[in-house]
Short mmCIF file of C-alpha atoms and ligand atoms in Angstrom, two decimals:
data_model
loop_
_atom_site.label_atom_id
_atom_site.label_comp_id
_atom_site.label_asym_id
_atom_site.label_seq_id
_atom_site.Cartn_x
_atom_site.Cartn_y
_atom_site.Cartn_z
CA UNK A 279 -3.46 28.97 -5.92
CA UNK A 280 -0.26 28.32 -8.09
CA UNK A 281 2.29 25.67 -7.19
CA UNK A 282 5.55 25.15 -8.60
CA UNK A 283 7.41 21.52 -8.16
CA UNK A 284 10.49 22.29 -9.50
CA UNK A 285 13.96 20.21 -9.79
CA UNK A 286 12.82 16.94 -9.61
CA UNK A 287 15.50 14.71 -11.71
CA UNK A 288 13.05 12.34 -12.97
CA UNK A 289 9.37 12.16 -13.28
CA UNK A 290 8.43 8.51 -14.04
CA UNK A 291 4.27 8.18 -14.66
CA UNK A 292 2.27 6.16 -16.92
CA UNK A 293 0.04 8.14 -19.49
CA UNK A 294 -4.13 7.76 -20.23
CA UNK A 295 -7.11 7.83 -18.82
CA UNK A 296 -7.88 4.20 -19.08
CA UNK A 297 -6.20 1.35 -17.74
CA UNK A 298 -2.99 0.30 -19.57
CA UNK A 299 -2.48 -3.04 -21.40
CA UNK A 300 0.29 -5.79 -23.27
CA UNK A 301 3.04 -3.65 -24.39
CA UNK A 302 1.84 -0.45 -23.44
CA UNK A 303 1.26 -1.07 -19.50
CA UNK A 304 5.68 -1.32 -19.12
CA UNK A 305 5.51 1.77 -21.62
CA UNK A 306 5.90 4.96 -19.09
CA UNK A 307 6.76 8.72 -19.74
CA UNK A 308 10.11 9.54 -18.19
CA UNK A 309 11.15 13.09 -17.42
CA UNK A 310 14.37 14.18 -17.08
CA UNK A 311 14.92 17.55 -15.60
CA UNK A 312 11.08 18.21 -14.76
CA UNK A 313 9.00 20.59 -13.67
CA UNK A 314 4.76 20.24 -12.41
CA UNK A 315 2.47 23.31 -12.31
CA UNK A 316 -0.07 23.19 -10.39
CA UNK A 317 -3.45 25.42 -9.76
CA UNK A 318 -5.55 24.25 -6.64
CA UNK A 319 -5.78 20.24 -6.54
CA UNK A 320 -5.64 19.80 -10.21
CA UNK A 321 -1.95 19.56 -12.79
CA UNK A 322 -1.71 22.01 -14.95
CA UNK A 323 1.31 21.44 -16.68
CA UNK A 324 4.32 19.27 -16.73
CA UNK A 325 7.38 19.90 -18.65
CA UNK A 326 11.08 18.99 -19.00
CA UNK A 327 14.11 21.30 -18.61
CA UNK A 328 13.73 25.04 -16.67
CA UNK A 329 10.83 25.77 -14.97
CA UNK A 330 8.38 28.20 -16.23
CA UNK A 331 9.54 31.82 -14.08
CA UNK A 332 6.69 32.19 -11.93
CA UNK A 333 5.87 34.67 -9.59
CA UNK A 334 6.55 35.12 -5.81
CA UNK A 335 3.18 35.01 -4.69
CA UNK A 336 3.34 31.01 -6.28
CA UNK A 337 3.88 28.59 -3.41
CA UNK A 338 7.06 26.94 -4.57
CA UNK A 339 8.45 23.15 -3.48
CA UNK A 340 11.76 21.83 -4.22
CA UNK A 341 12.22 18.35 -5.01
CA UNK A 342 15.79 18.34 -4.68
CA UNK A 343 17.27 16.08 -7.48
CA UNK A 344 15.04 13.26 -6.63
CA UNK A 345 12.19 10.77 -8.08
CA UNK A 346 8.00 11.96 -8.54
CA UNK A 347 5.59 9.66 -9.51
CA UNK A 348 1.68 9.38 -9.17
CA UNK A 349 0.26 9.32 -5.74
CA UNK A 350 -0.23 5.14 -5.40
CA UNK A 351 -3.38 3.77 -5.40
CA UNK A 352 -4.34 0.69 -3.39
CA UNK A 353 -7.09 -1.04 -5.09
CA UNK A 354 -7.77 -3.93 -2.43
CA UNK A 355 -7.77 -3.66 1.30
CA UNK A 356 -10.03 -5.14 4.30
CA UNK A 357 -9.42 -1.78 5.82
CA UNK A 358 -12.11 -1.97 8.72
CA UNK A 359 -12.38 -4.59 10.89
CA UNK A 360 -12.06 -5.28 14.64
CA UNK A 361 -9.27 -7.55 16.78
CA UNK A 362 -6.63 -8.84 14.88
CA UNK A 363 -5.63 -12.99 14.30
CA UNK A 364 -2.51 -13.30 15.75
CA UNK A 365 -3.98 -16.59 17.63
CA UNK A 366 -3.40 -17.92 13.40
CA UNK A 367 0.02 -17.99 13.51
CA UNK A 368 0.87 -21.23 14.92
CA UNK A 369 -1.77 -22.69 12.94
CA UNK A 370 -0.46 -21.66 9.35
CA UNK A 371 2.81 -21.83 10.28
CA UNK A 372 1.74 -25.51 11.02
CA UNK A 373 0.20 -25.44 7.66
CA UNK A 374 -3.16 -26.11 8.43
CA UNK A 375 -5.08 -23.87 4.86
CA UNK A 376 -6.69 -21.42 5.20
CA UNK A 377 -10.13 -22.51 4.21
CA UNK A 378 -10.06 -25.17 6.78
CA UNK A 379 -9.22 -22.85 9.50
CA UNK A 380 -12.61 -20.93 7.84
CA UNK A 381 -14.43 -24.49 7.61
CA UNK A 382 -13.55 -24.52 11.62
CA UNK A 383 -15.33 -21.24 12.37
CA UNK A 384 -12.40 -19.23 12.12
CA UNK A 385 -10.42 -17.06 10.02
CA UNK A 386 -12.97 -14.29 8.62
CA UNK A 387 -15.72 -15.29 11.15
CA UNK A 388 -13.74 -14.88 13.96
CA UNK A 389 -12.85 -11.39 12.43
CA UNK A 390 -16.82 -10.77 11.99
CA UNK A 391 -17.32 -11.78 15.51
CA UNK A 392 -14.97 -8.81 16.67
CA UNK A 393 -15.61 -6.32 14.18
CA UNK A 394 -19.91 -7.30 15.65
CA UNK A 395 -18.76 -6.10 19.31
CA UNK A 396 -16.87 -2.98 17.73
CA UNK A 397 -18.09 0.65 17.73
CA UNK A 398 -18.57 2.38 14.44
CA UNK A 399 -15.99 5.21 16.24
CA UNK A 400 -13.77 2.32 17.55
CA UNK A 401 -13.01 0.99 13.82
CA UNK A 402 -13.00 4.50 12.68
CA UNK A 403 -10.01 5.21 15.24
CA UNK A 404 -8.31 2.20 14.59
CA UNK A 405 -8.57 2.33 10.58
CA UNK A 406 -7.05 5.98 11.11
CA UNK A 407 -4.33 4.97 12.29
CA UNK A 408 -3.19 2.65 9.23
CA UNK A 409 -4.57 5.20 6.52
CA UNK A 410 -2.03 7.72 8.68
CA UNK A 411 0.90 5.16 7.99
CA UNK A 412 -0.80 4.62 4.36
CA UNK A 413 -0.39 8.13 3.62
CA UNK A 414 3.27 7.77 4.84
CA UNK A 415 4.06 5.18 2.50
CA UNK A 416 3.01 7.40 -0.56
CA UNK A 417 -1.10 5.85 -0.88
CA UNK A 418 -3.38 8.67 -1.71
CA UNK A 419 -6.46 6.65 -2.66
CA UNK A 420 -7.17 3.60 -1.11
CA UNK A 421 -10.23 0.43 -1.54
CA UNK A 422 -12.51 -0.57 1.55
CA UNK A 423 -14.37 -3.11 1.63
CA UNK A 424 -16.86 -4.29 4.60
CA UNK A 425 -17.63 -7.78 4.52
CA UNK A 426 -16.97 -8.42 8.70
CA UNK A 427 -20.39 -7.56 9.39
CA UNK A 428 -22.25 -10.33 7.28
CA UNK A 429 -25.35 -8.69 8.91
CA UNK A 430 -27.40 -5.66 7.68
CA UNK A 431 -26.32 -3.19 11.04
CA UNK A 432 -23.03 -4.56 10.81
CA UNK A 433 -21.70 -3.99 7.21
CA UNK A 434 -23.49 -0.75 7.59
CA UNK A 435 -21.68 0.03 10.54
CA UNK A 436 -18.37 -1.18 8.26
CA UNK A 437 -19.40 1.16 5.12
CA UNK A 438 -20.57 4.27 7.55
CA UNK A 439 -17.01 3.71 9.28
CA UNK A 440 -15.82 3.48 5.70
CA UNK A 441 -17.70 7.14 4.54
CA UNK A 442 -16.47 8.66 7.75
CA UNK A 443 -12.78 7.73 7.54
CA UNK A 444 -13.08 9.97 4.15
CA UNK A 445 -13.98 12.99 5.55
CA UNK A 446 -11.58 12.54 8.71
CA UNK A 447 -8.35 12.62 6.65
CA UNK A 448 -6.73 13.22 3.21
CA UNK A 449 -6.87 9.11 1.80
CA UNK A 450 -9.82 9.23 -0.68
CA UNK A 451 -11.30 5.95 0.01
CA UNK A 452 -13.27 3.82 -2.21
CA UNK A 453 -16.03 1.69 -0.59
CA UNK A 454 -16.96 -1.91 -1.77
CA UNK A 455 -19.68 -3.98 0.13
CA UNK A 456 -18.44 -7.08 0.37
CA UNK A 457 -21.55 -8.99 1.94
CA UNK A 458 -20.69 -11.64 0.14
CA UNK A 459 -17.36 -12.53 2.29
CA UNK A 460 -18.61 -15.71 3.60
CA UNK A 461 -21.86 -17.32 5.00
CA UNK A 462 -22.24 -16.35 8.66
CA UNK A 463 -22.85 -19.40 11.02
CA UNK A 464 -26.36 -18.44 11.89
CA UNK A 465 -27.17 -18.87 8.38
CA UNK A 466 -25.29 -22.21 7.82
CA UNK A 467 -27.96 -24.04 6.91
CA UNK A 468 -29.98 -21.65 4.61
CA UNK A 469 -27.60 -20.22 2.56
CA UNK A 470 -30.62 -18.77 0.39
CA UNK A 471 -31.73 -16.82 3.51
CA UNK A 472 -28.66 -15.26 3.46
CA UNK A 473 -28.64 -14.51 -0.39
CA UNK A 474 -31.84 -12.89 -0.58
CA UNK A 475 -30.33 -11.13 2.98
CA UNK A 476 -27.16 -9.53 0.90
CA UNK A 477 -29.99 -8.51 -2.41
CA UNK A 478 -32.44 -6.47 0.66
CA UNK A 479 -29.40 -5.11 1.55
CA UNK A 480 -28.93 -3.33 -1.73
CA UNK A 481 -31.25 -0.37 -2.00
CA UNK A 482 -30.62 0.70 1.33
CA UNK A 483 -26.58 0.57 0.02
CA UNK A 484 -27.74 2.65 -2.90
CA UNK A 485 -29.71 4.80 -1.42
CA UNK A 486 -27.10 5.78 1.39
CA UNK A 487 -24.38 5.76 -1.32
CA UNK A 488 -22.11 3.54 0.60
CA UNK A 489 -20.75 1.46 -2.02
CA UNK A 490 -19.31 2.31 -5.69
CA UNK A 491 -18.29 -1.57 -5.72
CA UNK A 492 -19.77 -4.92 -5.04
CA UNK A 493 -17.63 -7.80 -4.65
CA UNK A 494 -17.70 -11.38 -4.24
CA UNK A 495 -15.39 -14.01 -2.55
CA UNK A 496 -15.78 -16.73 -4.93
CA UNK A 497 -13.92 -19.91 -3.69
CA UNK A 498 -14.18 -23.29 -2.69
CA UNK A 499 -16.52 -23.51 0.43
CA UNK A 500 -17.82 -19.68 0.15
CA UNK A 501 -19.65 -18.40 -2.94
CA UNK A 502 -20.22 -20.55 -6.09
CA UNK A 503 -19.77 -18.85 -9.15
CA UNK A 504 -23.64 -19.17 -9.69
CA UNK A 505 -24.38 -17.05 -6.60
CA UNK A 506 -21.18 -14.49 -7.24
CA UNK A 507 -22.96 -13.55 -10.72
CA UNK A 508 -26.86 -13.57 -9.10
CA UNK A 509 -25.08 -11.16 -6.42
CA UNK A 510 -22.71 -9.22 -9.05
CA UNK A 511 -25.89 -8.55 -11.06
CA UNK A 512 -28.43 -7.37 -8.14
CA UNK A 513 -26.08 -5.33 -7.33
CA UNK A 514 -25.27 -3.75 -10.93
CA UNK A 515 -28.51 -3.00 -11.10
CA UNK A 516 -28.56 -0.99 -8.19
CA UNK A 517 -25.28 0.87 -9.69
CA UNK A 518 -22.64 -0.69 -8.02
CA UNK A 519 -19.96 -1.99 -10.35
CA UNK A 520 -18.39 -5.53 -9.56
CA UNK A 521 -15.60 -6.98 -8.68
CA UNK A 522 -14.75 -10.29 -7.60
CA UNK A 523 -11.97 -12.34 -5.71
CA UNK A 524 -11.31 -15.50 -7.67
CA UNK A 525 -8.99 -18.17 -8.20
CA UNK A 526 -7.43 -17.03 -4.76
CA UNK A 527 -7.11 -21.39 -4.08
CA UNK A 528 -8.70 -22.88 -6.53
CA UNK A 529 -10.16 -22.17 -10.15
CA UNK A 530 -13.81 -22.97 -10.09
CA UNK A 531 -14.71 -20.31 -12.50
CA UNK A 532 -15.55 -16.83 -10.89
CA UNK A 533 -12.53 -15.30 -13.47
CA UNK A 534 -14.92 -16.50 -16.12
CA UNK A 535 -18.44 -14.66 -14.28
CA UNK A 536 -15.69 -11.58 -14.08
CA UNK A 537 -15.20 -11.79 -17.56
CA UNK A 538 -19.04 -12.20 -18.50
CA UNK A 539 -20.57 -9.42 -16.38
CA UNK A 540 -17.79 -7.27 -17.49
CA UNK A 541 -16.39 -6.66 -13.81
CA UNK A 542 -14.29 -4.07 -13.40
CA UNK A 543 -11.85 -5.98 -11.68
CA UNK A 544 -11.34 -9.48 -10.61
CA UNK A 545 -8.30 -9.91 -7.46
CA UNK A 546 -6.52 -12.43 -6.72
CA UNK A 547 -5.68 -14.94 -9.94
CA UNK A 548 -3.66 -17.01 -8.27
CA UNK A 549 -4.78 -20.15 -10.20
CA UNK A 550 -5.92 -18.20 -13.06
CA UNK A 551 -6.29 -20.83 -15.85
CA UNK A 552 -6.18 -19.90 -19.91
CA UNK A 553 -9.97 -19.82 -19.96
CA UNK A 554 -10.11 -17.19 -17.10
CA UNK A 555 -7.24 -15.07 -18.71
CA UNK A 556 -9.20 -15.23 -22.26
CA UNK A 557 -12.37 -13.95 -20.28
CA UNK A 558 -10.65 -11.29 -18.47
CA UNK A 559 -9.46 -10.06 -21.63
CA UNK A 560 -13.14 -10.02 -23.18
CA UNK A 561 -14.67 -8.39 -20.23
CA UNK A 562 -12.10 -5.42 -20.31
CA UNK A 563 -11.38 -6.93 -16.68
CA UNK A 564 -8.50 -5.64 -14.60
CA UNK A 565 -6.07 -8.06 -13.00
CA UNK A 566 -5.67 -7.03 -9.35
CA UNK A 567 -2.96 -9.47 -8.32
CA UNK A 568 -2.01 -9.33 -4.66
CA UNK A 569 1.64 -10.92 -3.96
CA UNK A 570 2.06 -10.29 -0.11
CA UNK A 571 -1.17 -12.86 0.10
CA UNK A 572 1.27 -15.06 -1.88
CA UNK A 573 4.33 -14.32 0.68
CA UNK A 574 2.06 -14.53 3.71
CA UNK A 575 0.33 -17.56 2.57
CA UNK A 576 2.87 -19.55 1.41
CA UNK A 577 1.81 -19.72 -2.13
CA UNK A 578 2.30 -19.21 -5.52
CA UNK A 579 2.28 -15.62 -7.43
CA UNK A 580 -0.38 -15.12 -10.22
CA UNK A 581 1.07 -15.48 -13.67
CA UNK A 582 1.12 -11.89 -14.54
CA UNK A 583 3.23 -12.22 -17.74
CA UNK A 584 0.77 -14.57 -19.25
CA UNK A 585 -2.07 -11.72 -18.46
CA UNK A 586 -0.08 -9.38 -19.86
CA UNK A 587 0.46 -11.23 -23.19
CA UNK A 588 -3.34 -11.91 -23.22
CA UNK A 589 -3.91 -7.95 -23.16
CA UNK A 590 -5.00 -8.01 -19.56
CA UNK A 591 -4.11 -5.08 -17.85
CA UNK A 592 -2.53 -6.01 -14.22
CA UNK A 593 -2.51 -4.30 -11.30
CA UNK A 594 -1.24 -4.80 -7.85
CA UNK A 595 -2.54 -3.79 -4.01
CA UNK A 596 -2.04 -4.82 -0.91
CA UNK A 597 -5.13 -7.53 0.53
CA UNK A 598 -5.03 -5.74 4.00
CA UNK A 599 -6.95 -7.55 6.12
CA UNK A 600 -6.31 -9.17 9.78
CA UNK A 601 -5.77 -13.17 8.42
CA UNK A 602 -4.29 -13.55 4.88
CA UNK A 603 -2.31 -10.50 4.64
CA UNK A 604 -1.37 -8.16 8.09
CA UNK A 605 0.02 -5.59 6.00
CA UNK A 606 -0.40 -2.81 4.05
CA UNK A 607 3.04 -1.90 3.03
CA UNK A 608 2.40 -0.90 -1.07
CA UNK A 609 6.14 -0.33 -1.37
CA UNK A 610 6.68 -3.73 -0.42
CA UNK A 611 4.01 -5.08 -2.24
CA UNK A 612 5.84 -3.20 -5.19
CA UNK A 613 9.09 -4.97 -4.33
CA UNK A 614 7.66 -8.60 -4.47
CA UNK A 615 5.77 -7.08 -8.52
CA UNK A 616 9.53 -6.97 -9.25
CA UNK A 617 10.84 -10.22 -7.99
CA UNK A 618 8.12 -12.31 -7.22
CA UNK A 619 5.75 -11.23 -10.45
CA UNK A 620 8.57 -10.75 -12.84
CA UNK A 621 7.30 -7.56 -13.42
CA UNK A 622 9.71 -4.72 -15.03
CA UNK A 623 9.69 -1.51 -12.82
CA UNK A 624 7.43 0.16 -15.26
CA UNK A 625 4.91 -1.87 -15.34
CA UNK A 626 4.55 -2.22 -11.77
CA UNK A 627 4.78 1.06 -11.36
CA UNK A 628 1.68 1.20 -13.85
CA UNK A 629 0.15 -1.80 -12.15
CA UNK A 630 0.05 0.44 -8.63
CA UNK A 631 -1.18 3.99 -10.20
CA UNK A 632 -3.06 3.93 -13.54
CA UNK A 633 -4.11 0.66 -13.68
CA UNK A 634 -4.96 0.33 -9.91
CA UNK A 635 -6.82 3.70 -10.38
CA UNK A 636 -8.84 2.00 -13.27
CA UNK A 637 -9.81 -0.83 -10.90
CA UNK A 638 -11.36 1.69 -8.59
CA UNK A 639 -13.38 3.71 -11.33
CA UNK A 640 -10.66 6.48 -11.23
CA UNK A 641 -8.60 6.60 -14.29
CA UNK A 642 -10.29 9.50 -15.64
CA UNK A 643 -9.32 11.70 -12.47
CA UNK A 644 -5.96 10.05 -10.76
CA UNK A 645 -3.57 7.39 -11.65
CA UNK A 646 -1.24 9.51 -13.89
CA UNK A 647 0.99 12.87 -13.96
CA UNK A 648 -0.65 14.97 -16.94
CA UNK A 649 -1.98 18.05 -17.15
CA UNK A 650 -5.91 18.00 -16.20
CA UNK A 651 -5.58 15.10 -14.35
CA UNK A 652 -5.92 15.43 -9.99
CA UNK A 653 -2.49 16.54 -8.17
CA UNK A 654 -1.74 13.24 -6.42
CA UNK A 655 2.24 13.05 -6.21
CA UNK A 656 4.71 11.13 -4.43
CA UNK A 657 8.17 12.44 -3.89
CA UNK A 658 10.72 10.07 -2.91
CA UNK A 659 13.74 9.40 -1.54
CA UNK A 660 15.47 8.08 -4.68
CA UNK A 661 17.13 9.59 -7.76
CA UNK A 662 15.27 7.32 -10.62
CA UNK A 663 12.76 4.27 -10.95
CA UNK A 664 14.95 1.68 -10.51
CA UNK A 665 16.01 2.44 -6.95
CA UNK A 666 12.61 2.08 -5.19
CA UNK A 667 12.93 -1.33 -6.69
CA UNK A 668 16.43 -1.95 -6.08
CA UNK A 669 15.85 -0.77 -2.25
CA UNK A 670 13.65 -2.75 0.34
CA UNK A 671 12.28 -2.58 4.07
CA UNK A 672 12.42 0.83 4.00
CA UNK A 673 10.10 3.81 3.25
CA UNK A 674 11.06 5.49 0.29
CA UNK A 675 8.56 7.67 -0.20
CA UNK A 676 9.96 11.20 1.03
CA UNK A 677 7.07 13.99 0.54
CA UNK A 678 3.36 12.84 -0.17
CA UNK A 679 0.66 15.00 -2.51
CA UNK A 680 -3.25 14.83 -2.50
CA UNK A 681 -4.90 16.98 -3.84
CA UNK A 682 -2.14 20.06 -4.37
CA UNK A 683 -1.15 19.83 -0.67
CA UNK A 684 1.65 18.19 0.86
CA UNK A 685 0.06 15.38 3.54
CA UNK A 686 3.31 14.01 4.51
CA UNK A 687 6.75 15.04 4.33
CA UNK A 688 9.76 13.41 6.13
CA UNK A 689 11.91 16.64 6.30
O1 LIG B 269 -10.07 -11.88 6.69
O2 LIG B 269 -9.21 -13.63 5.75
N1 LIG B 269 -9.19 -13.82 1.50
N2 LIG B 269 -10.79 -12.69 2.41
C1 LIG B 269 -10.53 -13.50 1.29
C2 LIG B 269 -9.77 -12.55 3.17
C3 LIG B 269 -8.73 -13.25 2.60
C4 LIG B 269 -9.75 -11.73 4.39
C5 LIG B 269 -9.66 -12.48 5.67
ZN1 LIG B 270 -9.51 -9.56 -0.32
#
């Protein structure tokens, strides 16, 4: 089936299959005047000035003078876990760091401990809910990782949850194991146990197709660099691809494994040093920099513009997850690109579709408006780029694409 989206005053998209860098990741197409054919779930054409005259059996939407870009793409979230860690607040707010309040037993163990006494169906139900509001926000595909089970039933339970949440509603997901999220107590004091536990993991991951990813947290206190790679690589050679979070606190050289192993993303960068940057830019590594960590957290925001100088191609997401980062809001997340990141509009808009898309093994198919490429659209509630930028708080996004059919409209 046909579908016409017709008077829409600007279409703002970056352009490529592969993830955009330097210069070229601020360089967007902007349409004035546009139109987007569509046949089934894929773009068939997009053009500026009249529509082509189409037929009345084609389904027809109007997009009333306002904004279309790509469908967003959130290329990190802890989508599936159990409780929440409210009982944190006084703590941080206190300033105690998060890795002590890790070191203590809490933080992501106390997460693991709830998301143990969950049902695969309870985290299911409860993940629907936020991919529902996801949608709303103008995400159409959207990272999971496990890593709250830090057992073999439980980060299978996670990454089943994960599989099943994909056929229950219109978000395509992309699962990560993330065994590697920290060393359960039980294995405190045989950390090797629990490394060769995460590699016997693997073929069952393979051969159950949960995963497309592996990734690492790679910090002070969790994973060294040496085990991220030894992890990274087991897991390559089962076919996952790899991705790590690194420099989130401190620097201790998992941007430079990234960079080696070719990882096709590293997250975080917070403390990013010149060494890092220069091996992300080897490794044809993307940057997935995550600024409401930053806000939540209290700290600093990655140094995108040096990454961008270096050639690295940035992208932003979210960080969902029940300690670090409570929210999912992209648009916001989009906001803080702008002021926080000093980030221009178009490259942020880049850094949350094409790029983000490349991160998660999807340029090829999503991440842009061009002809071939899947129908994934967001129609918003502005009349150009600038004002989703300008605006905050708010959700912009009006009517919501996947696939050729609308998911989400406000009316
Ligand atoms: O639950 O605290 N940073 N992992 C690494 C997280 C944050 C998630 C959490
Ligand atoms: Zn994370």
């Amino acid at each position: 089936m046909k579908t016409l989206i017709h008077n829409i005053a600007v279409l703002a998209t970056p352009v490529g299959q592969k993830a955009a860098c330097g210069m070229s990741q601020g360089e967007i197409n902007i349409l004035h005047d546009a139109y987007i054919l569509l046949e089934d779930d894929r773009i068939l054409e997009v053009g500026e000035g009249s529509a082509p005259s189409v037929g009345p059996e084609i389904q027809r939407i109007d997009a009333c003078g306002r904004l279309v870009t790509p469908g967003l793409v959130d290329a990190h979230t802890h989508l599936v876990f159990g409780g929440w860690r409210e009982h944190e607040l006084a703590l941080k707010r206190r300033g105690v760091p998060y890795l002590e309040i890790l070191a203590q037993g809490g933080g992501i163990l106390s997460t693991v401990k709830m998301t143990r006494e969950a049902t695969e169906e309870e985290l299911v139900e409860k993940a629907s809910k936020v991919l529902k509001e996801m949608l709303a926000l103008g995400v159409t595909t959207c990272e999971a990782k496990s890593g709250y089970g830090l057992d073999e039933a439980t980060e299978l339970k996670q990454l089943r949850a994960i599989r099943e949440l994909g056929k229950r509603q219109p978000v395509e997901l992309v699962p990560t194991y993330l065994g590697a999220h920290a060393v359960p107590k039980e294995y405190k004091e045989d950390r090797e146990a629990y490394m060769e536990l995460m590699e016997a993991l693997l073929p069952k991951i393979a051969e159950e197709k949960l995963a497309e990813f592996c990734d690492v947290f790679c910090e002070t206190g969790v994973f060294t660099p040496d085990e991220s790679e030894r992890i990274l690589l087991a897991a390559q050679k089962h076919g996952l691809r790899s991705k790590i979070h690194s420099d989130e606190i401190d620097a201790i050289g998992g941007t430079n494994v990234a960079g080696k192993i070719r990882a096709a993303s590293a997250e975080h960068l917070i403390a990013i040093t010149p060494e890092g940057i220069s091996a992300l830019a080897e490794g044809g590594t993307v940057a997935v920099l995550l600024p409401a960590t930053s806000f939540y957290l209290n700290k600093p925001y990655a140094p995108a513009r040096a990454m961008i100088e270096a050639g690295v191609p940035v992208a932003l997401a979210s960080d969902f997850n029940p300690g670090s980062c409570p929210g999912f809001n992209l648009q916001l997340v989009m906001n803080l690109g702008c002021w926080k990141v000093n980030m221009s509009p178009e490259e942020v808009l880049t850094a949350v579709t094409l790029n983000a898309a490349a991160a998660c093994g999807r340029a090829e198919r999503i991440g842009s408006v061009e002809a071939g490429k899947q129908a994934d659209l967001v129609i918003w509630d502005a009349p150009n780029l600038e004002y989703i930028f300008y605006r905050f708080g708010e959700n912009l996004a009006n009517t919501v694409i996947k696939n050729g059919k609308i998911q989400y409209t406000k009316g």
